[in-house]
Amino acid sequence: MNKTGTILPLITDRNFRVLTILKLCGLLLLCISFFMAYRGAKIGFLVLLPIVFLLWNANYIIKEYSIIGNIYLLPDEIVVSHTIGSEMKYVLQDLRDIEVFIVGVKGELYGGKAFTTKTGVDNTIMFQYLGEKKEIRFLLEDQQVFQLSRILQLWQQNGIKFRLHNQSKESFI
């Protein structure tokens, strides 16, 4: 990382189908475990409850994405570099409708009395380039928060128009 930019890992889309199936199986097992507890088979309830917990937290057990390169966010451009060797440069002045979605930082606790943490993989940068909509997904870890915040501040100071949608507990801009 240089002084005026940040590097974020570029990731593939999440595998929502597998995770949804696992969560539905967890919900079904939870219903069965409560039925067993109601019928008097308390041991069945105690055996199924940890399995339900594992299925509901499958996104922490199963690696649901792959790192396929890096995103370099610079004061005047965005560079997307894939591990296969291809690289795309987008000059910020040529981009329209820039939106930055920060859903969470890896390891950040969900709000309230949650005991699970966010995976940091639901973050995206979306924009229009030559009439085509582009979406770049990235992993955000704790050590990258300051650099990302700094580059977003630089964009704002340089007159780059963008919308920030921050659902994280971290402060950006």
Tab-separated table of C-alpha atoms in Angstrom:
chain	number	residue	atom	x	y	z
A	1	MET	CA	0.000	0.000	0.000
A	2	ASN	CA	1.291	3.452	-0.814
A	3	LYS	CA	0.717	6.623	1.217
A	4	THR	CA	-2.306	7.844	-0.741
A	5	GLY	CA	-4.132	4.631	-1.581
A	6	THR	CA	-5.345	1.365	-0.225
A	7	ILE	CA	-5.305	-2.240	-1.376
A	8	LEU	CA	-8.347	-4.439	-0.771
A	9	PRO	CA	-8.678	-8.147	-1.644
A	10	LEU	CA	-10.945	-8.737	-4.658
A	11	ILE	CA	-13.296	-11.669	-4.024
A	12	THR	CA	-15.728	-13.867	-5.926
A	13	ASP	CA	-19.449	-13.812	-5.266
A	14	ARG	CA	-20.667	-15.653	-2.215
A	15	ASN	CA	-22.318	-19.034	-2.629
A	16	PHE	CA	-25.741	-18.113	-1.240
A	17	ARG	CA	-27.482	-21.293	-2.395
A	18	VAL	CA	-25.350	-23.606	-0.275
A	19	LEU	CA	-25.597	-21.315	2.739
A	20	THR	CA	-29.364	-20.990	2.356
A	21	ILE	CA	-29.800	-24.765	2.160
A	22	LEU	CA	-27.660	-25.233	5.277
A	23	LYS	CA	-29.660	-22.611	7.188
A	24	LEU	CA	-32.958	-24.213	6.143
A	25	CYS	CA	-31.654	-27.594	7.295
A	26	GLY	CA	-30.699	-25.954	10.588
A	27	LEU	CA	-34.200	-24.514	10.941
A	28	LEU	CA	-35.732	-27.927	10.242
A	29	LEU	CA	-33.468	-29.591	12.818
A	30	LEU	CA	-34.319	-26.879	15.337
A	31	CYS	CA	-38.027	-27.626	14.891
A	32	ILE	CA	-37.351	-31.348	15.257
A	33	SER	CA	-35.256	-30.770	18.384
A	34	PHE	CA	-38.008	-28.702	20.032
A	35	PHE	CA	-40.547	-31.374	19.090
A	36	MET	CA	-38.286	-34.017	20.665
A	37	ALA	CA	-37.886	-31.914	23.828
A	38	TYR	CA	-41.667	-31.472	24.022
A	39	ARG	CA	-42.192	-35.236	23.633
A	40	GLY	CA	-39.745	-35.968	26.429
A	41	ALA	CA	-36.600	-36.977	24.526
A	42	LYS	CA	-34.356	-34.339	26.103
A	43	ILE	CA	-31.166	-36.069	24.953
A	44	GLY	CA	-32.223	-35.690	21.316
A	45	PHE	CA	-32.741	-31.983	21.901
A	46	LEU	CA	-29.254	-31.671	23.420
A	47	VAL	CA	-27.668	-33.616	20.546
A	48	LEU	CA	-29.393	-31.647	17.772
A	49	LEU	CA	-28.867	-28.183	19.251
A	50	PRO	CA	-25.080	-28.014	18.547
A	51	ILE	CA	-25.698	-29.278	15.001
A	52	VAL	CA	-28.266	-26.492	14.503
A	53	PHE	CA	-25.731	-23.958	15.780
A	54	LEU	CA	-23.113	-25.234	13.309
A	55	LEU	CA	-25.543	-25.117	10.371
A	56	TRP	CA	-26.641	-21.577	11.224
A	57	ASN	CA	-23.005	-20.458	11.329
A	58	ALA	CA	-21.915	-22.334	8.206
A	59	ASN	CA	-20.470	-19.173	6.677
A	60	TYR	CA	-17.721	-19.315	9.324
A	61	ILE	CA	-16.988	-22.990	8.700
A	62	ILE	CA	-17.222	-23.124	4.902
A	63	LYS	CA	-15.051	-20.683	2.998
A	64	GLU	CA	-17.686	-19.103	0.810
A	65	TYR	CA	-15.498	-16.950	-1.399
A	66	SER	CA	-12.112	-16.910	-3.105
A	67	ILE	CA	-9.610	-14.091	-3.331
A	68	ILE	CA	-9.069	-13.528	-7.047
A	69	GLY	CA	-6.950	-10.381	-7.005
A	70	ASN	CA	-6.716	-6.907	-5.515
A	71	ILE	CA	-8.460	-3.574	-5.798
A	72	TYR	CA	-6.241	-0.524	-5.622
A	73	LEU	CA	-8.183	2.554	-4.561
A	74	LEU	CA	-6.175	5.657	-5.449
A	75	PRO	CA	-7.029	9.378	-5.274
A	76	ASP	CA	-7.743	9.546	-9.017
A	77	GLU	CA	-8.490	5.981	-10.123
A	78	ILE	CA	-9.608	2.482	-9.219
A	79	VAL	CA	-7.415	-0.365	-10.442
A	80	VAL	CA	-8.785	-3.916	-10.449
A	81	SER	CA	-6.007	-6.481	-10.772
A	82	HIS	CA	-6.870	-10.166	-11.168
A	83	THR	CA	-4.475	-12.967	-10.242
A	84	ILE	CA	-4.760	-14.289	-13.807
A	85	GLY	CA	-2.890	-11.208	-14.996
A	86	SER	CA	-5.669	-8.976	-16.310
A	87	GLU	CA	-5.932	-5.440	-15.011
A	88	MET	CA	-8.570	-2.741	-15.470
A	89	LYS	CA	-8.045	0.924	-14.659
A	90	TYR	CA	-10.999	3.208	-14.082
A	91	VAL	CA	-10.314	6.955	-13.869
A	92	LEU	CA	-12.681	8.398	-11.273
A	93	GLN	CA	-13.567	11.385	-13.461
A	94	ASP	CA	-14.976	8.958	-16.090
A	95	LEU	CA	-17.205	7.104	-13.601
A	96	ARG	CA	-20.849	7.897	-12.847
A	97	ASP	CA	-23.122	6.905	-9.977
A	98	ILE	CA	-20.320	5.711	-7.690
A	99	GLU	CA	-21.668	3.899	-4.632
A	100	VAL	CA	-19.633	2.321	-1.848
A	101	PHE	CA	-21.426	-0.271	0.288
A	102	ILE	CA	-19.721	-1.123	3.580
A	103	VAL	CA	-21.745	-3.901	5.196
A	104	GLY	CA	-19.177	-5.041	7.718
A	105	VAL	CA	-15.592	-5.530	8.728
A	106	LYS	CA	-14.249	-9.043	9.236
A	107	GLY	CA	-14.501	-9.897	12.931
A	108	GLU	CA	-16.907	-7.080	13.789
A	109	LEU	CA	-19.740	-8.105	16.122
A	110	TYR	CA	-23.307	-7.862	14.925
A	111	GLY	CA	-25.381	-5.344	16.881
A	112	GLY	CA	-27.187	-6.095	20.107
A	113	LYS	CA	-26.401	-9.220	22.080
A	114	ALA	CA	-24.988	-11.133	19.131
A	115	PHE	CA	-22.274	-13.696	19.709
A	116	THR	CA	-21.267	-14.109	16.063
A	117	THR	CA	-19.126	-11.815	13.966
A	118	LYS	CA	-19.313	-10.466	10.438
A	119	THR	CA	-17.235	-12.060	7.695
A	120	GLY	CA	-16.381	-8.787	5.927
A	121	VAL	CA	-17.271	-10.122	2.465
A	122	ASP	CA	-20.493	-8.252	1.644
A	123	ASN	CA	-18.771	-4.999	0.703
A	124	THR	CA	-18.999	-3.598	-2.836
A	125	ILE	CA	-18.142	-0.627	-4.989
A	126	MET	CA	-20.604	-0.029	-7.818
A	127	PHE	CA	-20.408	2.500	-10.648
A	128	GLN	CA	-21.319	3.215	-14.260
A	129	TYR	CA	-18.453	3.086	-16.768
A	130	LEU	CA	-19.138	3.787	-20.457
A	131	GLY	CA	-22.821	3.023	-19.918
A	132	GLU	CA	-22.117	-0.334	-18.286
A	133	LYS	CA	-22.758	-1.056	-14.612
A	134	LYS	CA	-19.733	-2.451	-12.765
A	135	GLU	CA	-19.761	-4.128	-9.359
A	136	ILE	CA	-16.580	-4.914	-7.455
A	137	ARG	CA	-16.780	-7.101	-4.350
A	138	PHE	CA	-14.072	-6.864	-1.723
A	139	LEU	CA	-13.044	-8.217	1.645
A	140	LEU	CA	-12.634	-5.614	4.388
A	141	GLU	CA	-10.479	-6.427	7.393
A	142	ASP	CA	-9.821	-4.323	10.481
A	143	GLN	CA	-6.336	-3.199	9.414
A	144	GLN	CA	-7.745	-1.743	6.159
A	145	VAL	CA	-10.447	0.452	7.713
A	146	PHE	CA	-8.220	3.494	8.297
A	147	GLN	CA	-6.768	3.429	4.773
A	148	LEU	CA	-10.216	3.042	3.194
A	149	SER	CA	-11.575	5.897	5.268
A	150	ARG	CA	-8.634	8.067	4.250
A	151	ILE	CA	-9.053	7.388	0.522
A	152	LEU	CA	-12.801	8.124	0.735
A	153	GLN	CA	-11.971	11.431	2.424
A	154	LEU	CA	-9.516	12.220	-0.389
A	155	TRP	CA	-12.178	11.463	-2.987
A	156	GLN	CA	-14.557	13.812	-1.206
A	157	GLN	CA	-11.914	16.561	-0.975
A	158	ASN	CA	-11.112	16.140	-4.692
A	159	GLY	CA	-14.772	16.663	-5.636
A	160	ILE	CA	-15.493	13.041	-6.596
A	161	LYS	CA	-19.220	12.491	-6.139
A	162	PHE	CA	-20.090	9.172	-4.516
A	163	ARG	CA	-22.614	7.773	-2.076
A	164	LEU	CA	-21.454	5.853	0.963
A	165	HIS	CA	-23.798	3.265	2.473
A	166	ASN	CA	-22.213	2.329	5.790
A	167	GLN	CA	-23.795	-0.440	7.859
A	168	SER	CA	-20.605	-1.037	9.795
A	169	LYS	CA	-19.878	0.234	13.279
A	170	GLU	CA	-16.715	1.836	11.909
A	171	SER	CA	-16.750	5.487	10.913
A	172	PHE	CA	-15.915	6.364	7.311
A	173	ILE	CA	-15.592	10.040	6.311
